[in-house]
Tab-separated table of C-alpha atoms in Angstrom:
chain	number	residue	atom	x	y	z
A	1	UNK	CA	-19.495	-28.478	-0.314
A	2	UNK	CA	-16.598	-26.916	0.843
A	3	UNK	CA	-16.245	-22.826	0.547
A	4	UNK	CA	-13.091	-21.095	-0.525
A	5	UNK	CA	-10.183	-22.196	1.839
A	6	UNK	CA	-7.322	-19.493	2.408
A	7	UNK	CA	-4.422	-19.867	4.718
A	8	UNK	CA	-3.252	-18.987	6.925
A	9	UNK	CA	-5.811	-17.509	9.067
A	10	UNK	CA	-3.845	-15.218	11.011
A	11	UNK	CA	-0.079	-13.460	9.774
A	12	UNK	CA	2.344	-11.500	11.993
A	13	UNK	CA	5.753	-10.964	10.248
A	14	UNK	CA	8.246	-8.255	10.684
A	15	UNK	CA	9.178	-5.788	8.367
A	16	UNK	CA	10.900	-7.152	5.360
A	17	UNK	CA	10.422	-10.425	5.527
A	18	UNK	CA	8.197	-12.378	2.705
A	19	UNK	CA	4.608	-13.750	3.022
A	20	UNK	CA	2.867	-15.837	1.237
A	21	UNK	CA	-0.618	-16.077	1.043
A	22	UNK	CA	-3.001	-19.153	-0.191
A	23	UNK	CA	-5.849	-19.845	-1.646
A	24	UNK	CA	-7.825	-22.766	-2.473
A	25	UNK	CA	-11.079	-21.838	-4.792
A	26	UNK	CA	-14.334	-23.937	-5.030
A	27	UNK	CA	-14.323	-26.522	-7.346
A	28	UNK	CA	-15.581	-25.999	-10.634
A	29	UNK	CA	-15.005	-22.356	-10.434
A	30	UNK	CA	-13.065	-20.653	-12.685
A	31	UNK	CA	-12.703	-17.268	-11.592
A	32	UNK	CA	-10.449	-16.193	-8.707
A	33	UNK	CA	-10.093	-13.126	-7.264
A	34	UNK	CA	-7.755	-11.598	-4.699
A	35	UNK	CA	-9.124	-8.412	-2.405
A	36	UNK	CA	-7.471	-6.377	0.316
A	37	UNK	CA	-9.730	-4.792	2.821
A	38	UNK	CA	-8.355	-2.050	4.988
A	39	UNK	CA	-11.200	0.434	7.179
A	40	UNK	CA	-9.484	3.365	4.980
A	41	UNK	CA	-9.971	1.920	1.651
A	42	UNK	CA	-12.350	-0.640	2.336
A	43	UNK	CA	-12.279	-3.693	-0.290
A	44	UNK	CA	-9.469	-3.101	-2.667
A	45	UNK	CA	-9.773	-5.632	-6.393
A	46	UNK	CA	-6.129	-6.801	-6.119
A	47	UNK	CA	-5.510	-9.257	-9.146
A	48	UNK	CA	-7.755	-12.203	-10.772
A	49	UNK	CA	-7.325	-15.041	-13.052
A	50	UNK	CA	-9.589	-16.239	-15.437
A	51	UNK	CA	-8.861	-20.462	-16.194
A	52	UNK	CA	-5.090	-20.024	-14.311
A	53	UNK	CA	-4.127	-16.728	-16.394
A	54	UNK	CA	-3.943	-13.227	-14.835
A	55	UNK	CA	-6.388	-11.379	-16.359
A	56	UNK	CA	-6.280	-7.993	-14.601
A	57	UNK	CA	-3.405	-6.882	-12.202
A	58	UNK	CA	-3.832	-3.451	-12.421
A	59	UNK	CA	-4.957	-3.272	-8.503
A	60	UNK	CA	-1.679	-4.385	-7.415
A	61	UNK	CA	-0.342	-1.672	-5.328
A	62	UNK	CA	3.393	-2.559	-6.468
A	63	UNK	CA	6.436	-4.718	-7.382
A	64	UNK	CA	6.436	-6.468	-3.856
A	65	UNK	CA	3.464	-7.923	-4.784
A	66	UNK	CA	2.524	-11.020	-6.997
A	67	UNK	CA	0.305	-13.287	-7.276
A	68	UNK	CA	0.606	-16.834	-9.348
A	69	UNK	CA	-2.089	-19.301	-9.997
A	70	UNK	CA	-0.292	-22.677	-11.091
A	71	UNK	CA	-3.554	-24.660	-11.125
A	72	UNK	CA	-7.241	-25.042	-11.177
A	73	UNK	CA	-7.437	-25.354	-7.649
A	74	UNK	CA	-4.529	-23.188	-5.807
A	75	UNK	CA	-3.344	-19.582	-5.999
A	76	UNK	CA	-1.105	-17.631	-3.914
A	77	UNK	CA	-0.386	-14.059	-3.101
A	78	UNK	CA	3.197	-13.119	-2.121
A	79	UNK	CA	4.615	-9.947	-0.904
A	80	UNK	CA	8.441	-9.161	-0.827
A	81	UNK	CA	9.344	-7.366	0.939
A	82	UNK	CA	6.690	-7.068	3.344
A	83	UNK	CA	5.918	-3.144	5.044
A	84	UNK	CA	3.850	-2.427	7.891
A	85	UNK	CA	1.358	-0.465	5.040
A	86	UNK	CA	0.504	-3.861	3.954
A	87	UNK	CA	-1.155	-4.294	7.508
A	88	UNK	CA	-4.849	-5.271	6.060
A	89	UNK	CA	-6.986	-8.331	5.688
A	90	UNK	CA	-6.722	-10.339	2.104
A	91	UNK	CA	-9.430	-12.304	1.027
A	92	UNK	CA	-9.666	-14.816	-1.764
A	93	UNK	CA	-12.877	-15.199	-3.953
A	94	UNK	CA	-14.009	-17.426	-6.284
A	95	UNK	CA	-16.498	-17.373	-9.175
A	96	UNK	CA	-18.430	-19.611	-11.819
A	97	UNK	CA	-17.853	-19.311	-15.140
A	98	UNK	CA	-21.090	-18.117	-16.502
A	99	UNK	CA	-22.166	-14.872	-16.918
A	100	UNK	CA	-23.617	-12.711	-13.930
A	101	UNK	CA	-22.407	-15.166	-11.510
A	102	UNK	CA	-21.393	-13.549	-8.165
A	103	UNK	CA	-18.284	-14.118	-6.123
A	104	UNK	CA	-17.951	-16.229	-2.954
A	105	UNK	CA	-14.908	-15.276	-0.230
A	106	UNK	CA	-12.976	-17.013	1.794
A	107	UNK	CA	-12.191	-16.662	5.634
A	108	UNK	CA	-9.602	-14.102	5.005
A	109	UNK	CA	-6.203	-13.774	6.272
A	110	UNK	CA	-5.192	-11.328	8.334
A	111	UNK	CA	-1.820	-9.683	8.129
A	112	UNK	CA	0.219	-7.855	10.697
A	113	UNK	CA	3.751	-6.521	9.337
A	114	UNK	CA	5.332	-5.051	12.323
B	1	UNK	CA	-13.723	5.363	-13.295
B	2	UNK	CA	-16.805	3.264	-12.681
B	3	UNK	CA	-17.953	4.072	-9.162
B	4	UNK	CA	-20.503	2.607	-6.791
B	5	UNK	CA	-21.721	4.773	-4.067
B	6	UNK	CA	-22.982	3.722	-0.423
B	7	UNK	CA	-24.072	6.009	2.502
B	8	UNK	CA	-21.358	4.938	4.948
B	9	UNK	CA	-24.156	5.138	7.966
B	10	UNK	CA	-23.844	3.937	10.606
B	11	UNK	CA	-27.876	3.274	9.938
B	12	UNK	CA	-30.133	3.127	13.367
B	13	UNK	CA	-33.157	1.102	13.068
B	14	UNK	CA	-35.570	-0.353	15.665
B	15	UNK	CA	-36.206	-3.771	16.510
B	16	UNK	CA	-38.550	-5.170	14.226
B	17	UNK	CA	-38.353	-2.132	11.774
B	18	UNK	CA	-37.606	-2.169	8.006
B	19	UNK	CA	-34.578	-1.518	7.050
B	20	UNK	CA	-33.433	0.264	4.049
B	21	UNK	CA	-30.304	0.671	2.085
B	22	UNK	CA	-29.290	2.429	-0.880
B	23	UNK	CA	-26.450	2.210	-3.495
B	24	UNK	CA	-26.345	4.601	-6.943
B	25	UNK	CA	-23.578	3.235	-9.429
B	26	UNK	CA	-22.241	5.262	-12.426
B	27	UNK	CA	-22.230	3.147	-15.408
B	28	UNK	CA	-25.275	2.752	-17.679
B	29	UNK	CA	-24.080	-0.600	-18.954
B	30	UNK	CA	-24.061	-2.723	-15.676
B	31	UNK	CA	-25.635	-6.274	-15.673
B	32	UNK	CA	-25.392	-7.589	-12.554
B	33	UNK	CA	-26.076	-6.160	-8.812
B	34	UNK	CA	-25.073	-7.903	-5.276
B	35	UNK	CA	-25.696	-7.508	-1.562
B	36	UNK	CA	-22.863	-8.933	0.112
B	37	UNK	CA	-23.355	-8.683	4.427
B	38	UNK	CA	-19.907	-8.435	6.527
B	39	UNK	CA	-20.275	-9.039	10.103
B	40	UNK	CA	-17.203	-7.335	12.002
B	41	UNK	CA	-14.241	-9.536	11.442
B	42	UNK	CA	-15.812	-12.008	9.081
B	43	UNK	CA	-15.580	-12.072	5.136
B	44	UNK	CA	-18.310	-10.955	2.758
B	45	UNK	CA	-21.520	-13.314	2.547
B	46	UNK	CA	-23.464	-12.774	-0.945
B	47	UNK	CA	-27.032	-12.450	0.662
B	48	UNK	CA	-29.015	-11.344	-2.524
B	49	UNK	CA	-28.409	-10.714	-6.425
B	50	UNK	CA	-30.653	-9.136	-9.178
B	51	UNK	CA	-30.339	-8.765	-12.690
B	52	UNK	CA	-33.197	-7.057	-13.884
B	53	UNK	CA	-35.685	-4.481	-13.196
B	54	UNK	CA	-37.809	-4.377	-10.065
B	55	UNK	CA	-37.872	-6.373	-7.098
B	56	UNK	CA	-36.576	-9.657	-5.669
B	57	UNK	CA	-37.545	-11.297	-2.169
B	58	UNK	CA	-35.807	-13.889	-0.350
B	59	UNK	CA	-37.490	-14.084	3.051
B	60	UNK	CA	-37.384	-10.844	4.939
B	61	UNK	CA	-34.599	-9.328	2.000
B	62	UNK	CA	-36.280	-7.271	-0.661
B	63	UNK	CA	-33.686	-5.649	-3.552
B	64	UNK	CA	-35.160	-3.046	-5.247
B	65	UNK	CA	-33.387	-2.434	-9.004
B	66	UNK	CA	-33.879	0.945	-11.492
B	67	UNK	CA	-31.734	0.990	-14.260
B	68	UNK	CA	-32.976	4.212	-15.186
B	69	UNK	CA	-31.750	5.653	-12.324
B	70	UNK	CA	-28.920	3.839	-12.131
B	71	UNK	CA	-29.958	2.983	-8.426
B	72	UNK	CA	-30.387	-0.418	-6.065
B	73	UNK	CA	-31.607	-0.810	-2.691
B	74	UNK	CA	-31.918	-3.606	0.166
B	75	UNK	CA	-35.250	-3.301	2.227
B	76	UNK	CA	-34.573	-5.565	5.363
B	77	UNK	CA	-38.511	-6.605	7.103
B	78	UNK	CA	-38.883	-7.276	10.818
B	79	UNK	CA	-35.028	-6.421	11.776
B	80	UNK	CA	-33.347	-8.151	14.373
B	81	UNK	CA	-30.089	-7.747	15.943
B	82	UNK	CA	-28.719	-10.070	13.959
B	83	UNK	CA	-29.162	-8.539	10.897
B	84	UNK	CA	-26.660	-5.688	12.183
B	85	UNK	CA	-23.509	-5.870	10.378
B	86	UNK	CA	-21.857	-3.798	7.363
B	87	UNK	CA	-23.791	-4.539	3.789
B	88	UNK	CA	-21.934	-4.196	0.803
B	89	UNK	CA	-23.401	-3.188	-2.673
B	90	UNK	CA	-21.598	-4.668	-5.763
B	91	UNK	CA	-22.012	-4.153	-9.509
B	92	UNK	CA	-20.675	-6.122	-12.354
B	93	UNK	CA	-19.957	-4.018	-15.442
B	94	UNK	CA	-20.595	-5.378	-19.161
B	95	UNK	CA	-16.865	-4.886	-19.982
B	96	UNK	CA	-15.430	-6.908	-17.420
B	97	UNK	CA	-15.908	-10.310	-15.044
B	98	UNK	CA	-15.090	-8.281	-11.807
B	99	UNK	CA	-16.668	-6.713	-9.651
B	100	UNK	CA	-16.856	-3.181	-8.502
B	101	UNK	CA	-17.491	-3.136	-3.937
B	102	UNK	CA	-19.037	0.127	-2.986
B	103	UNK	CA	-17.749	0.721	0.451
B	104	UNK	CA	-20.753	-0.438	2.618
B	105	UNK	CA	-23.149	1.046	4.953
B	106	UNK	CA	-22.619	0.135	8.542
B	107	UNK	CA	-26.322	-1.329	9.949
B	108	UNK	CA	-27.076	-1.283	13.087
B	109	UNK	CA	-30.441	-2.981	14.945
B	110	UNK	CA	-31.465	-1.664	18.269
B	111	UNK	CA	-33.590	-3.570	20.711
């Protein structure tokens, strides 16, 4: 079965410019999660969505970022406009519906806002 | 704030050793527990979970849960190299479907 699919793999933008992050959960899952990971603050709970609606946002760091979830099977993460402080890698997760389930992460994509 | 706490290492441990890792977490009412393993430049891999008291095994991974103390460990048997990597305790709280990442504890196996 396939894993969580994110892309891209690699992002180098400049300063101000938008990006756009994606995600494609597993299937049947109905939990997704989105996580920054920086070596300073390590693995950062961004924003997830519980059946398509945000549930808890509360980790996103400002207005630049958002993060929509139109169906069962894609989300993206968008940040605009980007700053070099948004240098990190953002993984996607995904989890079952039933209780104690854990979560399973994507590849990651790494950005670079120079 | 719910916390969970790792010893950021980096851990030293023979070839062939046991390894052993500890996380303490702050909130009484926490269901679920994780051991996620990073290798550098890869994403989180769940390697074990436990839900209740005592001890799981899966191979050479032992995780060792005390609610009491509010404390969870990973023993690692027979380490190899490949087992060096960063390992990353998680909790799920009662209140909520996410989950809380401690920051990890950077393993390292030497020949």
């Amino acid at each position: 079965d396939a894993g969580v699919i994110q892309s891209p793999r690699h992002e180098v933008t400049e300063m101000g410019q938008e990006v756009t992050l994606r995600c494609k959960p597993i299937s049947g899952h109905d939990y997704l999660f989105w996580y920054r990971q920086t070596m300073m603050r390590g693995l950062e709970l961004l924003i997830y969505f519980n059946n398509n609606v945000p549930i808890d946002d509360s980790g996103m760091p400002e207005d630049r970022f958002s993060a929509k979830m139109p169906n069962a099977s894609f989300s993206t993460l968008k940040i605009q406009p980007s700053e070099p402080r948004d240098s990190a890698v953002y993984f996607c997760a995904s989890s079952p519906s039933r209780a104690q389930q854990a979560q399973y992460f994507g590849p990651g994509t790494r950005l670079t806002v120079l | 704030q719910k916390e969970v706490e790792q010893n950021s290492g980096p851990l030293s441990v023979p070839e062939g050793a046991i390894a052993s890792l500890n996380c303490t977490y702050s909130d009484r009412g926490s269901q679920s527990f994780f051991w996620y393993r990073q290798y550098s430049g890869k994403s989180p891999e769940l390697i074990m979970s436990i839900y209740s008291n005592g001890d799981k095994e899966d191979g050479r991974f032992t995780a060792q849960l005390n609610k009491a103390s509010q404390y969870v460990s990973l023993l690692i048997r027979d380490s190899q190299p490949s087992d060096s990597a960063t390992y990353l305790c998680a909790v799920r709280y009662s209140s909520a479907s996410k989950i809380i990442f401690g920051s990890g504890t950077r393993l390292s196996i030497r020949p």
